[in-house]
PDB file of C-alpha atoms in Angstrom:
ATOM      1  CA  UNK A 536      68.952  16.356  62.770  1.00 48.00           C
ATOM      2  CA  UNK A 537      68.994  18.507  59.648  1.00 49.00           C
ATOM      3  CA  UNK A 538      67.950  22.159  59.745  1.00 48.00           C
ATOM      4  CA  UNK A 539      64.877  21.345  57.645  1.00 49.00           C
ATOM      5  CA  UNK A 540      63.825  18.508  59.962  1.00 47.00           C
ATOM      6  CA  UNK A 541      64.399  20.670  63.021  1.00 46.00           C
ATOM      7  CA  UNK A 542      62.329  23.471  61.524  1.00 48.00           C
ATOM      8  CA  UNK A 543      59.508  21.052  60.722  1.00 47.00           C
ATOM      9  CA  UNK A 544      59.562  19.692  64.287  1.00 46.00           C
ATOM     10  CA  UNK A 545      59.489  23.153  65.811  1.00 48.00           C
ATOM     11  CA  UNK A 546      56.550  24.152  63.618  1.00 49.00           C
ATOM     12  CA  UNK A 547      54.710  21.002  64.656  1.00 49.00           C
ATOM     13  CA  UNK A 548      55.296  21.798  68.312  1.00 47.00           C
ATOM     14  CA  UNK A 549      54.065  25.337  67.816  1.00 47.00           C
ATOM     15  CA  UNK A 550      50.936  24.073  66.083  1.00 46.00           C
ATOM     16  CA  UNK A 551      50.332  21.584  68.873  1.00 45.00           C
ATOM     17  CA  UNK A 552      50.638  24.378  71.423  1.00 45.00           C
ATOM     18  CA  UNK A 553      48.119  26.504  69.582  1.00 46.00           C
ATOM     19  CA  UNK A 554      45.561  23.704  69.469  1.00 50.00           C
ATOM     20  CA  UNK A 555      46.049  22.810  73.134  1.00 61.00           C
ATOM     21  CA  UNK A 556      44.972  26.266  74.315  1.00 87.00           C
ATOM     22  CA  UNK A 557      41.238  26.350  74.968  1.00 91.00           C
ATOM     23  CA  UNK A 558      39.694  29.740  74.213  1.00 93.00           C
ATOM     24  CA  UNK A 559      37.094  30.346  76.907  1.00 93.00           C
ATOM     25  CA  UNK A 560      36.587  34.029  76.301  1.00 93.00           C
ATOM     26  CA  UNK A 561      35.967  34.077  72.529  1.00 93.00           C
ATOM     27  CA  UNK A 562      36.813  37.783  72.518  1.00 92.00           C
ATOM     28  CA  UNK A 563      37.069  37.845  68.714  1.00 93.00           C
ATOM     29  CA  UNK A 564      33.346  37.036  68.329  1.00 93.00           C
ATOM     30  CA  UNK A 565      30.465  39.519  68.533  1.00 94.00           C
ATOM     31  CA  UNK A 566      28.557  39.296  71.816  1.00 91.00           C
ATOM     32  CA  UNK A 567      25.538  37.490  70.346  1.00 92.00           C
ATOM     33  CA  UNK A 568      27.642  34.833  68.612  1.00 94.00           C
ATOM     34  CA  UNK A 569      29.812  34.471  71.694  1.00 93.00           C
ATOM     35  CA  UNK A 570      26.724  33.780  73.833  1.00 94.00           C
ATOM     36  CA  UNK A 571      25.428  31.220  71.330  1.00 93.00           C
ATOM     37  CA  UNK A 572      28.796  29.463  71.319  1.00 94.00           C
ATOM     38  CA  UNK A 573      28.814  29.322  75.117  1.00 95.00           C
ATOM     39  CA  UNK A 574      25.296  27.868  75.066  1.00 93.00           C
ATOM     40  CA  UNK A 575      26.444  25.262  72.565  1.00 93.00           C
ATOM     41  CA  UNK A 576      29.416  24.323  74.701  1.00 94.00           C
ATOM     42  CA  UNK A 577      27.266  23.828  77.778  1.00 93.00           C
ATOM     43  CA  UNK A 578      24.777  21.753  75.797  1.00 90.00           C
ATOM     44  CA  UNK A 579      27.600  19.596  74.420  1.00 90.00           C
ATOM     45  CA  UNK A 580      29.064  18.967  77.872  1.00 90.00           C
ATOM     46  CA  UNK A 581      25.675  18.073  79.348  1.00 88.00           C
ATOM     47  CA  UNK A 582      24.760  15.895  76.384  1.00 85.00           C
ATOM     48  CA  UNK A 583      28.029  13.951  76.690  1.00 83.00           C
ATOM     49  CA  UNK A 584      27.608  13.309  80.424  1.00 82.00           C
ATOM     50  CA  UNK A 585      25.496  10.517  81.885  1.00 74.00           C
ATOM     51  CA  UNK A 586      25.529  12.209  85.301  1.00 79.00           C
ATOM     52  CA  UNK A 587      24.695  15.735  86.482  1.00 86.00           C
ATOM     53  CA  UNK A 588      27.369  18.347  85.739  1.00 89.00           C
ATOM     54  CA  UNK A 589      28.028  20.981  88.378  1.00 91.00           C
ATOM     55  CA  UNK A 590      28.321  24.728  87.926  1.00 92.00           C
ATOM     56  CA  UNK A 591      32.095  24.810  88.434  1.00 93.00           C
ATOM     57  CA  UNK A 592      32.643  22.289  85.647  1.00 93.00           C
ATOM     58  CA  UNK A 593      30.379  24.192  83.250  1.00 94.00           C
ATOM     59  CA  UNK A 594      32.114  27.463  84.099  1.00 94.00           C
ATOM     60  CA  UNK A 595      35.361  26.032  82.688  1.00 94.00           C
ATOM     61  CA  UNK A 596      34.020  26.147  79.123  1.00 94.00           C
ATOM     62  CA  UNK A 597      32.660  29.713  79.105  1.00 95.00           C
ATOM     63  CA  UNK A 598      34.148  33.148  79.659  1.00 92.00           C
ATOM     64  CA  UNK A 599      34.722  34.619  83.093  1.00 90.00           C
ATOM     65  CA  UNK A 600      32.024  37.210  82.520  1.00 82.00           C
ATOM     66  CA  UNK A 601      29.430  34.616  81.541  1.00 91.00           C
ATOM     67  CA  UNK A 602      26.677  33.630  83.982  1.00 94.00           C
ATOM     68  CA  UNK A 603      26.181  29.865  83.838  1.00 94.00           C
ATOM     69  CA  UNK A 604      22.670  30.141  85.282  1.00 93.00           C
ATOM     70  CA  UNK A 605      21.606  32.619  82.576  1.00 95.00           C
ATOM     71  CA  UNK A 606      23.025  30.374  79.856  1.00 95.00           C
ATOM     72  CA  UNK A 607      21.144  27.431  81.364  1.00 93.00           C
ATOM     73  CA  UNK A 608      17.929  29.501  81.396  1.00 93.00           C
ATOM     74  CA  UNK A 609      18.330  30.317  77.695  1.00 93.00           C
ATOM     75  CA  UNK A 610      18.958  26.663  76.836  1.00 93.00           C
ATOM     76  CA  UNK A 611      15.947  25.647  78.902  1.00 90.00           C
ATOM     77  CA  UNK A 612      13.765  28.173  77.053  1.00 91.00           C
ATOM     78  CA  UNK A 613      14.802  26.737  73.690  1.00 90.00           C
ATOM     79  CA  UNK A 614      13.773  23.238  74.777  1.00 88.00           C
ATOM     80  CA  UNK A 615      10.112  24.147  75.274  1.00 89.00           C
ATOM     81  CA  UNK A 616       8.097  21.736  73.168  1.00 87.00           C
ATOM     82  CA  UNK A 617      10.939  19.225  72.914  1.00 87.00           C
ATOM     83  CA  UNK A 618      10.593  15.684  74.351  1.00 87.00           C
ATOM     84  CA  UNK A 619      13.535  16.254  76.671  1.00 85.00           C
ATOM     85  CA  UNK A 620      14.429  18.923  79.211  1.00 86.00           C
ATOM     86  CA  UNK A 621      17.301  20.340  81.195  1.00 87.00           C
ATOM     87  CA  UNK A 622      16.855  19.353  84.832  1.00 86.00           C
ATOM     88  CA  UNK A 623      18.699  20.544  87.916  1.00 85.00           C
ATOM     89  CA  UNK A 624      19.399  17.547  90.123  1.00 84.00           C
ATOM     90  CA  UNK A 625      22.032  16.470  92.625  1.00 77.00           C
ATOM     91  CA  UNK A 626      23.855  19.801  92.619  1.00 80.00           C
ATOM     92  CA  UNK A 627      24.162  20.019  88.839  1.00 88.00           C
ATOM     93  CA  UNK A 628      22.310  19.846  85.537  1.00 88.00           C
ATOM     94  CA  UNK A 629      21.572  17.035  83.119  1.00 87.00           C
ATOM     95  CA  UNK A 630      19.375  16.268  80.114  1.00 85.00           C
ATOM     96  CA  UNK A 631      16.496  13.870  80.614  1.00 82.00           C
ATOM     97  CA  UNK A 632      13.411  12.859  78.693  1.00 79.00           C
ATOM     98  CA  UNK A 633      10.070  14.192  79.852  1.00 79.00           C
ATOM     99  CA  UNK A 634       7.935  11.819  81.867  1.00 79.00           C
ATOM    100  CA  UNK A 635       5.075  11.765  79.358  1.00 84.00           C
ATOM    101  CA  UNK A 636       7.358   9.947  76.902  1.00 80.00           C
ATOM    102  CA  UNK A 637       8.400   7.184  79.329  1.00 75.00           C
ATOM    103  CA  UNK A 638       5.989   4.617  77.837  1.00 77.00           C
ATOM    104  CA  UNK A 639       7.203   5.334  74.316  1.00 80.00           C
ATOM    105  CA  UNK A 640      10.830   4.871  75.370  1.00 71.00           C
ATOM    106  CA  UNK A 641      10.046   1.602  77.149  1.00 69.00           C
ATOM    107  CA  UNK A 642       8.132   0.314  74.131  1.00 74.00           C
ATOM    108  CA  UNK A 643      10.937   1.169  71.706  1.00 74.00           C
ATOM    109  CA  UNK A 644      13.692  -0.291  73.877  1.00 65.00           C
ATOM    110  CA  UNK A 645      11.612  -3.139  75.323  1.00 61.00           C
ATOM    111  CA  UNK A 646      12.657  -2.045  78.820  1.00 50.00           C
ATOM    112  CA  UNK A 647       9.518  -3.087  80.626  1.00 52.00           C
ATOM    113  CA  UNK A 648       9.616  -2.150  84.306  1.00 49.00           C
ATOM    114  CA  UNK A 649      13.100  -3.496  85.011  1.00 48.00           C
ATOM    115  CA  UNK A 650      14.975  -0.194  85.258  1.00 53.00           C
ATOM    116  CA  UNK A 651      13.872   0.792  88.756  1.00 59.00           C
ATOM    117  CA  UNK A 652      12.146  -2.224  90.214  1.00 70.00           C
ATOM    118  CA  UNK A 653      12.202  -2.382  94.010  1.00 81.00           C
ATOM    119  CA  UNK A 654      10.631  -4.786  96.432  1.00 81.00           C
ATOM    120  CA  UNK A 655       8.644  -3.223  99.266  1.00 84.00           C
ATOM    121  CA  UNK A 656      11.428  -4.101 101.710  1.00 88.00           C
ATOM    122  CA  UNK A 657      14.158  -2.635  99.465  1.00 89.00           C
ATOM    123  CA  UNK A 658      12.267   0.629  99.198  1.00 88.00           C
ATOM    124  CA  UNK A 659      11.683   0.655 102.945  1.00 90.00           C
ATOM    125  CA  UNK A 660      15.367   0.131 103.703  1.00 92.00           C
ATOM    126  CA  UNK A 661      16.383   2.740 101.155  1.00 92.00           C
ATOM    127  CA  UNK A 662      14.036   5.270 102.756  1.00 91.00           C
ATOM    128  CA  UNK A 663      15.312   4.398 106.231  1.00 91.00           C
ATOM    129  CA  UNK A 664      18.899   4.993 105.122  1.00 92.00           C
ATOM    130  CA  UNK A 665      17.964   8.231 103.364  1.00 92.00           C
ATOM    131  CA  UNK A 666      16.268   9.693 106.442  1.00 91.00           C
ATOM    132  CA  UNK A 667      18.560   8.306 109.163  1.00 92.00           C
ATOM    133  CA  UNK A 668      22.003   8.246 107.517  1.00 91.00           C
ATOM    134  CA  UNK A 669      24.609   7.398 108.490  1.00 92.00           C
ATOM    135  CA  UNK A 670      23.030   4.236 109.891  1.00 91.00           C
ATOM    136  CA  UNK A 671      24.390   0.723 110.461  1.00 91.00           C
ATOM    137  CA  UNK A 672      22.646  -2.661 110.296  1.00 90.00           C
ATOM    138  CA  UNK A 673      21.857  -2.519 114.006  1.00 90.00           C
ATOM    139  CA  UNK A 674      20.107   0.805 113.491  1.00 91.00           C
ATOM    140  CA  UNK A 675      18.120  -0.659 110.609  1.00 92.00           C
ATOM    141  CA  UNK A 676      17.155  -3.608 112.826  1.00 90.00           C
ATOM    142  CA  UNK A 677      15.848  -1.165 115.434  1.00 91.00           C
ATOM    143  CA  UNK A 678      13.622   0.423 112.774  1.00 89.00           C
ATOM    144  CA  UNK A 679      12.292  -2.784 111.154  1.00 90.00           C
ATOM    145  CA  UNK A 680      12.325  -5.061 114.173  1.00 89.00           C
ATOM    146  CA  UNK A 681      14.388  -7.652 112.314  1.00 90.00           C
ATOM    147  CA  UNK A 682      17.755  -8.067 110.624  1.00 91.00           C
ATOM    148  CA  UNK A 683      18.151  -6.485 107.206  1.00 91.00           C
ATOM    149  CA  UNK A 684      19.875  -9.025 104.992  1.00 89.00           C
ATOM    150  CA  UNK A 685      23.294  -8.357 103.532  1.00 88.00           C
ATOM    151  CA  UNK A 686      21.945  -9.487 100.157  1.00 88.00           C
ATOM    152  CA  UNK A 687      19.323  -6.724 100.171  1.00 89.00           C
ATOM    153  CA  UNK A 688      21.947  -4.118 101.033  1.00 91.00           C
ATOM    154  CA  UNK A 689      24.188  -5.532  98.302  1.00 89.00           C
ATOM    155  CA  UNK A 690      21.394  -5.083  95.747  1.00 87.00           C
ATOM    156  CA  UNK A 691      21.020  -1.422  96.722  1.00 90.00           C
ATOM    157  CA  UNK A 692      24.798  -1.040  96.429  1.00 89.00           C
ATOM    158  CA  UNK A 693      24.731  -2.686  93.000  1.00 86.00           C
ATOM    159  CA  UNK A 694      22.190  -0.077  91.865  1.00 86.00           C
ATOM    160  CA  UNK A 695      24.612   2.585  93.196  1.00 87.00           C
ATOM    161  CA  UNK A 696      21.956   3.977  95.526  1.00 90.00           C
ATOM    162  CA  UNK A 697      23.844   3.451  98.794  1.00 91.00           C
ATOM    163  CA  UNK A 698      27.498   3.401  99.824  1.00 91.00           C
ATOM    164  CA  UNK A 699      29.578   2.899 102.966  1.00 89.00           C
ATOM    165  CA  UNK A 700      29.542   5.768 105.430  1.00 88.00           C
ATOM    166  CA  UNK A 701      31.685   6.472 108.518  1.00 87.00           C
ATOM    167  CA  UNK A 702      32.170   3.841 111.204  1.00 84.00           C
ATOM    168  CA  UNK A 703      29.379   3.740 113.787  1.00 78.00           C
ATOM    169  CA  UNK A 704      30.198   4.589 117.425  1.00 80.00           C
ATOM    170  CA  UNK A 705      29.288   1.075 118.546  1.00 77.00           C
ATOM    171  CA  UNK A 706      31.321  -1.883 119.736  1.00 76.00           C
ATOM    172  CA  UNK A 707      33.336  -3.137 116.794  1.00 75.00           C
ATOM    173  CA  UNK A 708      32.812   0.165 114.926  1.00 77.00           C
ATOM    174  CA  UNK A 709      30.596  -1.333 112.194  1.00 84.00           C
ATOM    175  CA  UNK A 710      30.235   0.320 108.795  1.00 85.00           C
ATOM    176  CA  UNK A 711      27.293   2.623 108.259  1.00 91.00           C
ATOM    177  CA  UNK A 712      25.308   3.249 105.088  1.00 93.00           C
ATOM    178  CA  UNK A 713      24.597   6.518 103.298  1.00 93.00           C
ATOM    179  CA  UNK A 714      22.855   7.413 100.065  1.00 92.00           C
ATOM    180  CA  UNK A 715      24.778   8.391  96.921  1.00 90.00           C
ATOM    181  CA  UNK A 716      24.683  11.042  94.234  1.00 88.00           C
ATOM    182  CA  UNK A 717      22.939   8.448  92.061  1.00 85.00           C
ATOM    183  CA  UNK A 718      20.175   8.235  94.691  1.00 88.00           C
ATOM    184  CA  UNK A 719      19.568  11.981  94.335  1.00 87.00           C
ATOM    185  CA  UNK A 720      19.542  11.733  90.540  1.00 84.00           C
ATOM    186  CA  UNK A 721      17.251   8.696  90.515  1.00 83.00           C
ATOM    187  CA  UNK A 722      14.653  10.341  92.719  1.00 84.00           C
ATOM    188  CA  UNK A 723      14.981  13.798  91.159  1.00 81.00           C
ATOM    189  CA  UNK A 724      16.413  15.522  94.235  1.00 84.00           C
ATOM    190  CA  UNK A 725      18.989  18.296  94.363  1.00 82.00           C
ATOM    191  CA  UNK A 726      19.954  17.609  97.978  1.00 85.00           C
ATOM    192  CA  UNK A 727      18.730  15.457 100.853  1.00 86.00           C
ATOM    193  CA  UNK A 728      16.904  18.527 102.137  1.00 86.00           C
ATOM    194  CA  UNK A 729      14.443  17.953  99.280  1.00 84.00           C
ATOM    195  CA  UNK A 730      13.256  14.669 100.804  1.00 85.00           C
ATOM    196  CA  UNK A 731       9.545  14.824 101.704  1.00 83.00           C
ATOM    197  CA  UNK A 732       8.922  15.709 105.334  1.00 77.00           C
ATOM    198  CA  UNK A 733       8.049  12.687 107.408  1.00 66.00           C
ATOM    199  CA  UNK A 734       4.715  12.768 109.215  1.00 57.00           C
ATOM    200  CA  UNK A 735       4.345  10.684 112.331  1.00 46.00           C
ATOM    201  CA  UNK A 736       1.040   9.528 113.717  1.00 45.00           C
ATOM    202  CA  UNK A 737       0.505  10.014 117.442  1.00 44.00           C
ATOM    203  CA  UNK A 738      -0.474   7.243 119.771  1.00 40.00           C
TER     204      UNK A 738
END
C-alpha cells in the first residue's frame, strides 16, 4: 500500500470513528437548545417505534443530567390541541391518536371494525387469563364449565394477546397461558394492577 493510500485509509477510519460516537450530553449547546434537542430525540424514538418505549431506552439518547419524565411532560404539553397524544402504557410511552378521531381514521383507511373484533367467548377467555394467570386449559374449563377450544386460544395468540406461561403443577405439567405486553398496550394498561377490580355477587 502506498503512503498516500495508507493516509487516506487512516483518515477514513478516523472519520468513521468520529461519526460512530453518539453525543448524549450536547455540552457545546446552550441549555435551552440542548433541552429542545433532547425533546426532539425522544419524539423521534417514540415516533419510530410501534410499541411502547421504556424509560431506560429513552435515557440512552439524552444526557445523564436530563430527567426523562420532565422531557416527556414538555412534549406532552406541546401536543395539546393535536389529534395525537403521548400515552404511558405497558411500562413505557408511545404516540397514539386521540379517541375522538377513531371514526375519521377508520373512514380514511376503510378499516371498519376489524382491528379489535372479539367474540363474546374470546373476550371472556381473555379476561379469565388476565385475572387468573398463569392458568391452563383445565383451569379455564373450571371457570367456563366446558373445554376452551385450542382454535380460540390460537386466535388470541395470533393477535399477540396471550403467550405460553410456566408449566402447571398438574399431572403432565401442561402449559399455562399469560397475557402479553401487547395485551397491556391494546387495553391501555400500564401494568396488570390497572385491571378493573372484580366484583362478585353473593349468593
